[in-house]
PDB file of C-alpha atoms in Angstrom:
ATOM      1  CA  UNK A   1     -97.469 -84.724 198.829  1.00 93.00           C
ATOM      2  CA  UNK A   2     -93.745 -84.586 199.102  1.00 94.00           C
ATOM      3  CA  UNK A   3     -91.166 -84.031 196.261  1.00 95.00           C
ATOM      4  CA  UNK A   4     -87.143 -84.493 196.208  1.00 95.00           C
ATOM      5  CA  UNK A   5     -84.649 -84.146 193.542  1.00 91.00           C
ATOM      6  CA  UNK A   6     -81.877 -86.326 194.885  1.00 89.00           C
ATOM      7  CA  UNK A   7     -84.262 -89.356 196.153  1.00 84.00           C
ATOM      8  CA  UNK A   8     -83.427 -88.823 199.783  1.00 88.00           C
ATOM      9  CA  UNK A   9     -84.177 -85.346 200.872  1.00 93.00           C
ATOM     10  CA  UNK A  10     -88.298 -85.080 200.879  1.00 95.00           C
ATOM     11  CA  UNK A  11     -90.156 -81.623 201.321  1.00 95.00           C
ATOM     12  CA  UNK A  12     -93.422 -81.055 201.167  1.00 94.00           C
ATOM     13  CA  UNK A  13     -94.843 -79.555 198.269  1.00 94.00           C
ATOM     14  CA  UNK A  14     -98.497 -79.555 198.360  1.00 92.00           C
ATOM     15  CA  UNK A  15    -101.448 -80.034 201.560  1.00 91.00           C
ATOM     16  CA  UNK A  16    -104.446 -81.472 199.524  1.00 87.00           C
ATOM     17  CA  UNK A  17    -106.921 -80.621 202.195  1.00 82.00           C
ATOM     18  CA  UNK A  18    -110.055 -82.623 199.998  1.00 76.00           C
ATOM     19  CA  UNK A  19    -109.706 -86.242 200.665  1.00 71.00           C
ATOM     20  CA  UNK A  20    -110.910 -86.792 197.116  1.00 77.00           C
ATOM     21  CA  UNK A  21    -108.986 -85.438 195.112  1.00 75.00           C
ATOM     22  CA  UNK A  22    -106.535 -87.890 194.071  1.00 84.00           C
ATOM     23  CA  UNK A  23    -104.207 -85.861 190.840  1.00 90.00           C
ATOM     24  CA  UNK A  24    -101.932 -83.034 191.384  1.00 90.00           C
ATOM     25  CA  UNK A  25    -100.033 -81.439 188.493  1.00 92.00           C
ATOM     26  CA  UNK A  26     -96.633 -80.504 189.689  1.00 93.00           C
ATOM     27  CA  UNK A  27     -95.511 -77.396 187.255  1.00 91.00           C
ATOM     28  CA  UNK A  28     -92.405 -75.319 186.829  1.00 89.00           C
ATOM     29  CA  UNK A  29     -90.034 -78.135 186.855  1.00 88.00           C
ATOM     30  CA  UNK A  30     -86.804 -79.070 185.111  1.00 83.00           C
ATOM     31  CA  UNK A  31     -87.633 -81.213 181.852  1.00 82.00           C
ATOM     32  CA  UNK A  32     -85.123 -84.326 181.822  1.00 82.00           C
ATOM     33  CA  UNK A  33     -83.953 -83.672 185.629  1.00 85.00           C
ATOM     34  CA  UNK A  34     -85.367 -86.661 187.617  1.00 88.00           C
ATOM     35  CA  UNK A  35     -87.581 -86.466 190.687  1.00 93.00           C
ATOM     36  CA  UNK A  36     -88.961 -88.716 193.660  1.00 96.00           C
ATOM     37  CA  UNK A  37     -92.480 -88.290 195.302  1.00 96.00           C
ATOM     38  CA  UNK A  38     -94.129 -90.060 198.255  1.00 94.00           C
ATOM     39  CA  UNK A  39     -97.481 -89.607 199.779  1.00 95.00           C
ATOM     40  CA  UNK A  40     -98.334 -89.420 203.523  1.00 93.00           C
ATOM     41  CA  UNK A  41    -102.577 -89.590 204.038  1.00 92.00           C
ATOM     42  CA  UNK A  42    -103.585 -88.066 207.643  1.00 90.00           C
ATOM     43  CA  UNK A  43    -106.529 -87.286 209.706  1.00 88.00           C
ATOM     44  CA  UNK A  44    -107.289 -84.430 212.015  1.00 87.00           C
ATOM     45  CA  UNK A  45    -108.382 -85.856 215.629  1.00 90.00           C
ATOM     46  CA  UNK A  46    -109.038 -83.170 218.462  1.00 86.00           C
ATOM     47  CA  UNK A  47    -106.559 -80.997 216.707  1.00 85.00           C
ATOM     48  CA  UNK A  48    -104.355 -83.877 216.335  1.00 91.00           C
ATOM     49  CA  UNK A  49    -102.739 -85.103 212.907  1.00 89.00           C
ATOM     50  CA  UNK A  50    -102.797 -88.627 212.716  1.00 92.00           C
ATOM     51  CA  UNK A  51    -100.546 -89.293 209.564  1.00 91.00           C
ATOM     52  CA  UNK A  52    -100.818 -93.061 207.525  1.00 93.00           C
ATOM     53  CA  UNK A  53     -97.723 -94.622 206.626  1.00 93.00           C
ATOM     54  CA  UNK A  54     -95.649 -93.643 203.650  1.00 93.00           C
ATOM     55  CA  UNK A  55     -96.795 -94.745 199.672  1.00 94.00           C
ATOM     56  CA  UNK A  56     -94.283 -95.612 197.913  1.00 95.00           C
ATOM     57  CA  UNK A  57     -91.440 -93.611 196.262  1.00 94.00           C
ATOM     58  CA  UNK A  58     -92.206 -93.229 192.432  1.00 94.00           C
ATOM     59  CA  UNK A  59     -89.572 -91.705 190.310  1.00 93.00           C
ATOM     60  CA  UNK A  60     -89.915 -89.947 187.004  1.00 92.00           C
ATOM     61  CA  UNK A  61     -88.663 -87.445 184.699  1.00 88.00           C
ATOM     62  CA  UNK A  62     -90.619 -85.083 182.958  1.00 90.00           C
ATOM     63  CA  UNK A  63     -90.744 -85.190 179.044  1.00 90.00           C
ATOM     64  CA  UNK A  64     -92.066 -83.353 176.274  1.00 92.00           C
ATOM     65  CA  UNK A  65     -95.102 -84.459 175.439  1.00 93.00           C
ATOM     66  CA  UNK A  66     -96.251 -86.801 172.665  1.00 96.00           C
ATOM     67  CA  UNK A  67     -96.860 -84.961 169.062  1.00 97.00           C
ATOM     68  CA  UNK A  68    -100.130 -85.419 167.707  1.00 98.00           C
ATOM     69  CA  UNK A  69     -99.050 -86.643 164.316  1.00 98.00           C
ATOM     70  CA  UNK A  70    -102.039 -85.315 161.732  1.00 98.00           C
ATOM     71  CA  UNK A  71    -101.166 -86.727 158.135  1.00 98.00           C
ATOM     72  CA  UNK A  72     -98.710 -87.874 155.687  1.00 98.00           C
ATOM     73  CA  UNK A  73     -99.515 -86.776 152.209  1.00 97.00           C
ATOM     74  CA  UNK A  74     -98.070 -86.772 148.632  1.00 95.00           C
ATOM     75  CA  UNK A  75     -97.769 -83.775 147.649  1.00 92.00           C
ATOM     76  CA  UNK A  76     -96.209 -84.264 144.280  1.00 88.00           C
ATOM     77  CA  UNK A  77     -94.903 -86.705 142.138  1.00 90.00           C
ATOM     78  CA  UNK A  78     -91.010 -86.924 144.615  1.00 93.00           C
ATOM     79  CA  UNK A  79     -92.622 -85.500 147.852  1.00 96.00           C
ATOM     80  CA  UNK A  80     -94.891 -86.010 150.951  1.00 97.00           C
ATOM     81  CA  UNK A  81     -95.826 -83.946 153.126  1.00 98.00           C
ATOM     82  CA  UNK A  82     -96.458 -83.919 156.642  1.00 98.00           C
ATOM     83  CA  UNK A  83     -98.493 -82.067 159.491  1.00 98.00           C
ATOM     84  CA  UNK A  84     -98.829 -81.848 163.146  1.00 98.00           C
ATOM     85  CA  UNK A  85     -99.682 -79.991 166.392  1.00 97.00           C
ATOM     86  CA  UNK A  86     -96.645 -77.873 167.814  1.00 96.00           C
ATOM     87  CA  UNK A  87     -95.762 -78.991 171.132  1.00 93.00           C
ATOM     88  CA  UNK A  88     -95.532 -75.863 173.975  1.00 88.00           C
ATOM     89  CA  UNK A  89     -92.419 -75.599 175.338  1.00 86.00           C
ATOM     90  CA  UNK A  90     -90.410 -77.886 172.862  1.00 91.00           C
ATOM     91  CA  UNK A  91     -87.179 -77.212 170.919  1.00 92.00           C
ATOM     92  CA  UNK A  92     -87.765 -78.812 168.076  1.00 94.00           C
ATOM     93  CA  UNK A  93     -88.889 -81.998 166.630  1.00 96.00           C
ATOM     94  CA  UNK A  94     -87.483 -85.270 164.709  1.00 96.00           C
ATOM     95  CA  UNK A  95     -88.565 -86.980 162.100  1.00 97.00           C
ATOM     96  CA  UNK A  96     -87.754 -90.731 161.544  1.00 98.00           C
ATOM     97  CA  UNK A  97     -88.282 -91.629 157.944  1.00 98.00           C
ATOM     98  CA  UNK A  98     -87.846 -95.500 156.215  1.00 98.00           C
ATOM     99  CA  UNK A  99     -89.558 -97.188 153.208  1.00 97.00           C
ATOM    100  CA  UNK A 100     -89.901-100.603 155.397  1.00 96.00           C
ATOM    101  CA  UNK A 101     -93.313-100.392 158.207  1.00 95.00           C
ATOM    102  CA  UNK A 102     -90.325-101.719 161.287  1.00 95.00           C
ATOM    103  CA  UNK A 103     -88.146 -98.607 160.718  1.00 96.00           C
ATOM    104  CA  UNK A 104     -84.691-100.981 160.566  1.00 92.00           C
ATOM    105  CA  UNK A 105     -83.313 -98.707 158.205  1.00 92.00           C
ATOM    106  CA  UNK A 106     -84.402 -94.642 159.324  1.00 95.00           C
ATOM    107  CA  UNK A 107     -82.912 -91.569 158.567  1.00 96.00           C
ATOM    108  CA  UNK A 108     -83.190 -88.678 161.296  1.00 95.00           C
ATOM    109  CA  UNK A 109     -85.026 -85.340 159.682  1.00 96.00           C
ATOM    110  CA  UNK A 110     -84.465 -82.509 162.295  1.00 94.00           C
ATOM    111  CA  UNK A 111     -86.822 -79.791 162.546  1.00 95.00           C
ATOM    112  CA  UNK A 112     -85.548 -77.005 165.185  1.00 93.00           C
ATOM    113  CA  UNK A 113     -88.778 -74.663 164.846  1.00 94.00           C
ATOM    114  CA  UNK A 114     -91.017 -75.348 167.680  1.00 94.00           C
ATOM    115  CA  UNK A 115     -93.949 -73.359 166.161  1.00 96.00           C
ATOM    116  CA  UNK A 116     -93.593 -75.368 162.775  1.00 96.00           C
ATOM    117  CA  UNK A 117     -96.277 -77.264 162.433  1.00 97.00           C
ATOM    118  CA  UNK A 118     -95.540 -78.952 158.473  1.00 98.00           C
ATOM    119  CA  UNK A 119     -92.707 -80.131 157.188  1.00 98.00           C
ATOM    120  CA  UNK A 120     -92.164 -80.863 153.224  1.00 98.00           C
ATOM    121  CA  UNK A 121     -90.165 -84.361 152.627  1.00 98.00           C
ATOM    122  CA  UNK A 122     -88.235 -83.583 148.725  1.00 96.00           C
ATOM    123  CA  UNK A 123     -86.545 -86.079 146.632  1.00 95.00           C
ATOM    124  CA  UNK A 124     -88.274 -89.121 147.025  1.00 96.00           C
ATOM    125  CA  UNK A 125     -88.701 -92.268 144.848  1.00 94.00           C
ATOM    126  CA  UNK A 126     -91.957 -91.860 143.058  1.00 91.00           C
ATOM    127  CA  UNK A 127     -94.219 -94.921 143.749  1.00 92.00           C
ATOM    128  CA  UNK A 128     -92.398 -96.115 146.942  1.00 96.00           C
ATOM    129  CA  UNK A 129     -94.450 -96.035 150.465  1.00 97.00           C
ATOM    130  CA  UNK A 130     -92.434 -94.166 153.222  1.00 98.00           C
ATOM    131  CA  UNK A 131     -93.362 -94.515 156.727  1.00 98.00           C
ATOM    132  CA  UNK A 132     -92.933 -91.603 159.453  1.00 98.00           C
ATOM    133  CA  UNK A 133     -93.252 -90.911 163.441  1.00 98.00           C
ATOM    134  CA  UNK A 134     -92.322 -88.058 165.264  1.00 97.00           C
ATOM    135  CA  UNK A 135     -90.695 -86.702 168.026  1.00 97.00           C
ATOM    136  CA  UNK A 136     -90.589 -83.512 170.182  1.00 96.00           C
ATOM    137  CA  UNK A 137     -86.966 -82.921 171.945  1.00 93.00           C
ATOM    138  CA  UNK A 138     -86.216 -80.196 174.516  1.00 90.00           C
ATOM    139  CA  UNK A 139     -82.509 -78.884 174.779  1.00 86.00           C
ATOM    140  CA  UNK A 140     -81.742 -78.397 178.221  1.00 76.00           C
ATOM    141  CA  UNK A 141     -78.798 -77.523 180.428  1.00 66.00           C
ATOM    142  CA  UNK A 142     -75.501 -80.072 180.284  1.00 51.00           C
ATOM    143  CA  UNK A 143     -76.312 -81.347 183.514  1.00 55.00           C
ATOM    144  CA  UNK A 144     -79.010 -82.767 183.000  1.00 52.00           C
ATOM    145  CA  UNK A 145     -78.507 -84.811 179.968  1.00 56.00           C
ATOM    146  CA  UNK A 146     -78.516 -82.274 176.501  1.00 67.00           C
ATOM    147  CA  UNK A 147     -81.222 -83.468 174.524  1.00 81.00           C
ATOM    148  CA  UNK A 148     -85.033 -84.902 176.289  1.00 89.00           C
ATOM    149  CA  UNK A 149     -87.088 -86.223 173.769  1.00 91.00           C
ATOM    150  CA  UNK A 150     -90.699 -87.520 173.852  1.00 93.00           C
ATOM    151  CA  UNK A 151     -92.372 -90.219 173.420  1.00 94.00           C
ATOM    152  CA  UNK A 152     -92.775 -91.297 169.821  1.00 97.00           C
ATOM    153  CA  UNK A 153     -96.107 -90.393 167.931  1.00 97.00           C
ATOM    154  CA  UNK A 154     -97.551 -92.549 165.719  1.00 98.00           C
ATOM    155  CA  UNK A 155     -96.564 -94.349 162.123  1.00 98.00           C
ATOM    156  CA  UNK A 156     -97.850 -92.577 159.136  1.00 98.00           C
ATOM    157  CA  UNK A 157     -97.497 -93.313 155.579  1.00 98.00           C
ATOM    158  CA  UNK A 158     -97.998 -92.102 152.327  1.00 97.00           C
ATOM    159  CA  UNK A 159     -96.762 -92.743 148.577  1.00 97.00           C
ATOM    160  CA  UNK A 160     -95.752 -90.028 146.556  1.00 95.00           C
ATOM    161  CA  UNK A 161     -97.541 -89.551 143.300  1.00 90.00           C
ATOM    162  CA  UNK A 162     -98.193 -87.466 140.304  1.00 83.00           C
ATOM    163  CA  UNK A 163    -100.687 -85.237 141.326  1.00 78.00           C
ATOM    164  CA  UNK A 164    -104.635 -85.911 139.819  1.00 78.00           C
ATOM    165  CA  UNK A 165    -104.546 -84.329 136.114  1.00 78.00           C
ATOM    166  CA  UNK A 166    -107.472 -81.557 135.177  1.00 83.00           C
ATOM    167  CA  UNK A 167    -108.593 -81.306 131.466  1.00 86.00           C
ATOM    168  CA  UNK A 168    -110.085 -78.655 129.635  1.00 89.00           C
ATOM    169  CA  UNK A 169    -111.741 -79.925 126.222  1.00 89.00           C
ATOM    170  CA  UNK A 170    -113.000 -77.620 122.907  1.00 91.00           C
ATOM    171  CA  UNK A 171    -114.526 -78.510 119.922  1.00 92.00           C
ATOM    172  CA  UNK A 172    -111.694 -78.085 117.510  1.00 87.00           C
ATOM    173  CA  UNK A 173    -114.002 -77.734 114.365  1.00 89.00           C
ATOM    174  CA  UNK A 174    -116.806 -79.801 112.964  1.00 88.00           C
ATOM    175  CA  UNK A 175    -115.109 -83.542 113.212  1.00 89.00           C
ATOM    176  CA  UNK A 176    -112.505 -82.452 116.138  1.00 90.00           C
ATOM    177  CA  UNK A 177    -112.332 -82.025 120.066  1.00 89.00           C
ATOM    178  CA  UNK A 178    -108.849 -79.857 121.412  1.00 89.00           C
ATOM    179  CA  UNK A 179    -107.728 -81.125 124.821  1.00 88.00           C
ATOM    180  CA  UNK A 180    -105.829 -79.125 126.531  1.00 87.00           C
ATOM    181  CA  UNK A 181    -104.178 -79.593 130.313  1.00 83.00           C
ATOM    182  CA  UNK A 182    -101.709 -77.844 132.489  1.00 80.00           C
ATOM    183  CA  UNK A 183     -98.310 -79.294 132.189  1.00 78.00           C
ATOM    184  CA  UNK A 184     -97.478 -81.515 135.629  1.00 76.00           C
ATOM    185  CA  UNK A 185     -93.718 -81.806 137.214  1.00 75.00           C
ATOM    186  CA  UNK A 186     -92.328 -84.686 137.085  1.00 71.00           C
ATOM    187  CA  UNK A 187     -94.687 -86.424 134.357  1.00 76.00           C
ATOM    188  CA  UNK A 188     -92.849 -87.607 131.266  1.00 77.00           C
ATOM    189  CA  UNK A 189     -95.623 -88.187 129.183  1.00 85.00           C
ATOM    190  CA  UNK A 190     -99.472 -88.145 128.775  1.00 84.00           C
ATOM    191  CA  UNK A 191    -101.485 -90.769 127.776  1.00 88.00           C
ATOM    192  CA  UNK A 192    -105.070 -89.659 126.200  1.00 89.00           C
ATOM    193  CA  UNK A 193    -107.618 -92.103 126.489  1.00 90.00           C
ATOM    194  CA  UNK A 194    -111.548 -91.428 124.729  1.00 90.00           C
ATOM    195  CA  UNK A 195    -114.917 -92.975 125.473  1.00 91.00           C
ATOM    196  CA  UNK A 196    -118.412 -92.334 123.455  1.00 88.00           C
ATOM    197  CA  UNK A 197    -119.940 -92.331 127.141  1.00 91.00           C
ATOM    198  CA  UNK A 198    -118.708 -90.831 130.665  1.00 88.00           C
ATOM    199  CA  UNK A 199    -119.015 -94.823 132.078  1.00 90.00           C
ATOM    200  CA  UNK A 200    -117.957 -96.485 129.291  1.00 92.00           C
ATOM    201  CA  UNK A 201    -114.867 -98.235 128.300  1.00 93.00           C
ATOM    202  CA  UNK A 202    -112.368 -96.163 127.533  1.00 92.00           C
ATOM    203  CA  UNK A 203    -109.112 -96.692 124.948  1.00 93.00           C
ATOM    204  CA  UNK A 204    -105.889 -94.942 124.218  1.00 91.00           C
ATOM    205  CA  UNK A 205    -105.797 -92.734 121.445  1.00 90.00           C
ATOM    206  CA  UNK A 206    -102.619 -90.545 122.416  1.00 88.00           C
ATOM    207  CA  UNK A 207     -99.587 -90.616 123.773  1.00 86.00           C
ATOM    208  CA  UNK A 208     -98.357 -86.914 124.460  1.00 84.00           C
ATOM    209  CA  UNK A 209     -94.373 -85.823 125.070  1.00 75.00           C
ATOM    210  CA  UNK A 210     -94.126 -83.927 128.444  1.00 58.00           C
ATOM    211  CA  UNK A 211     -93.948 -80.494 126.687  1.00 51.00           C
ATOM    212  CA  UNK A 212     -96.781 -81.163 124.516  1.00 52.00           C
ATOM    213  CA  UNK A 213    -100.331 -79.613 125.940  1.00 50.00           C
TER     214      UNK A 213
END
């Protein structure tokens, strides 16, 4: 297996004495910096090496790799939240954010934590789906080219929404029943609704101001 940097100049890198094996892993090189390879089968005849003729040269540049994108998830009524893996050896990661599924319009959320592995999205339209991908970038040296980034992850999506409402009920004397609930951000009301059974139909009997609990 031979290996050069500049396309022309070729050095071997790597005698795979098992005729099988058929991957190598080439480590400890420069992420963005481009690189040839060519591979020369042979034989060993009466101490002779009979080499095959050159493969062809294939060219490629090592990248960060792609981020395992986990979820997307409201996590309030103007917020999503998102998870992932963290990517070994990255600088950072970006975030691509749009409301439409083609990302025409995005907006760039930069993340320069390698060993983050969530990221809280604030201020966002209640009740509008955003879409997200992901991915990892590397800063190198000038030379090469600044800033390698992977390839992108996948699309996830979420809507953000007022989180699910828990009730605590009392009687409140002989004809009465006190509901009570923890005040949610971003609500600016509650609507009470009552049913004689837990599967029945159920009406609105109350409307509550935000403060009132």
């Amino acid at each position: 297996l031979y290996r050069s940097d500049n396309n022309k100049d070729f050095k071997l890198i790597k005698d795979i004495a098992n005729s099988s094996s058929v991957t190598y892993l080439d480590r400890g090189l420069i992420c963005g910096a481009n690189y040839s390879y060519k591979v020369i089968a042979y034989r060993n005849i009466d101490d002779i090496r009979v080499k095959s003729e050159e493969s062809s040269i294939k060219n490629i540049a090592p990248i960060p790799p792609t981020v395992n994108f986990i979820s997307a998830e409201s996590s309030g009524y103007n917020s999503i939240k998102l998870t992932w893996e963290a990517i070994n050896g990255s600088t950072g990661y970006r975030i691509y954010r749009s409301i439409s599924e083609d990302f025409k319009d995005k907006e760039t959320i930069l993340v320069n934590d390698p060993l983050t592995t969530e990221y809280t999205d604030t201020n966002l339209t209640p009740g509008v789906r955003y879409y997200y991908y992901m991915q990892a970038f590397k800063e190198t040296d000038a030379d090469v080219s600044g800033l390698i980034l992977g390839e992108p992850s996948i699309t996830k999506s979420a809507i953000p929404v007022i989180e699910k409402m828990t009730l605590t009920v009392t009687s409140g004397g002989y004809d009465s029943i006190r509901i009570t609930w923890k005040s949610l951000n971003g609500a600016g009301g509650y609507d009470i609704y009552m049913s004689e059974t837990k599967d029945g139909q159920y009406k609105r009997i109350h409307e509550a101001k935000s403060d009132e609990i």
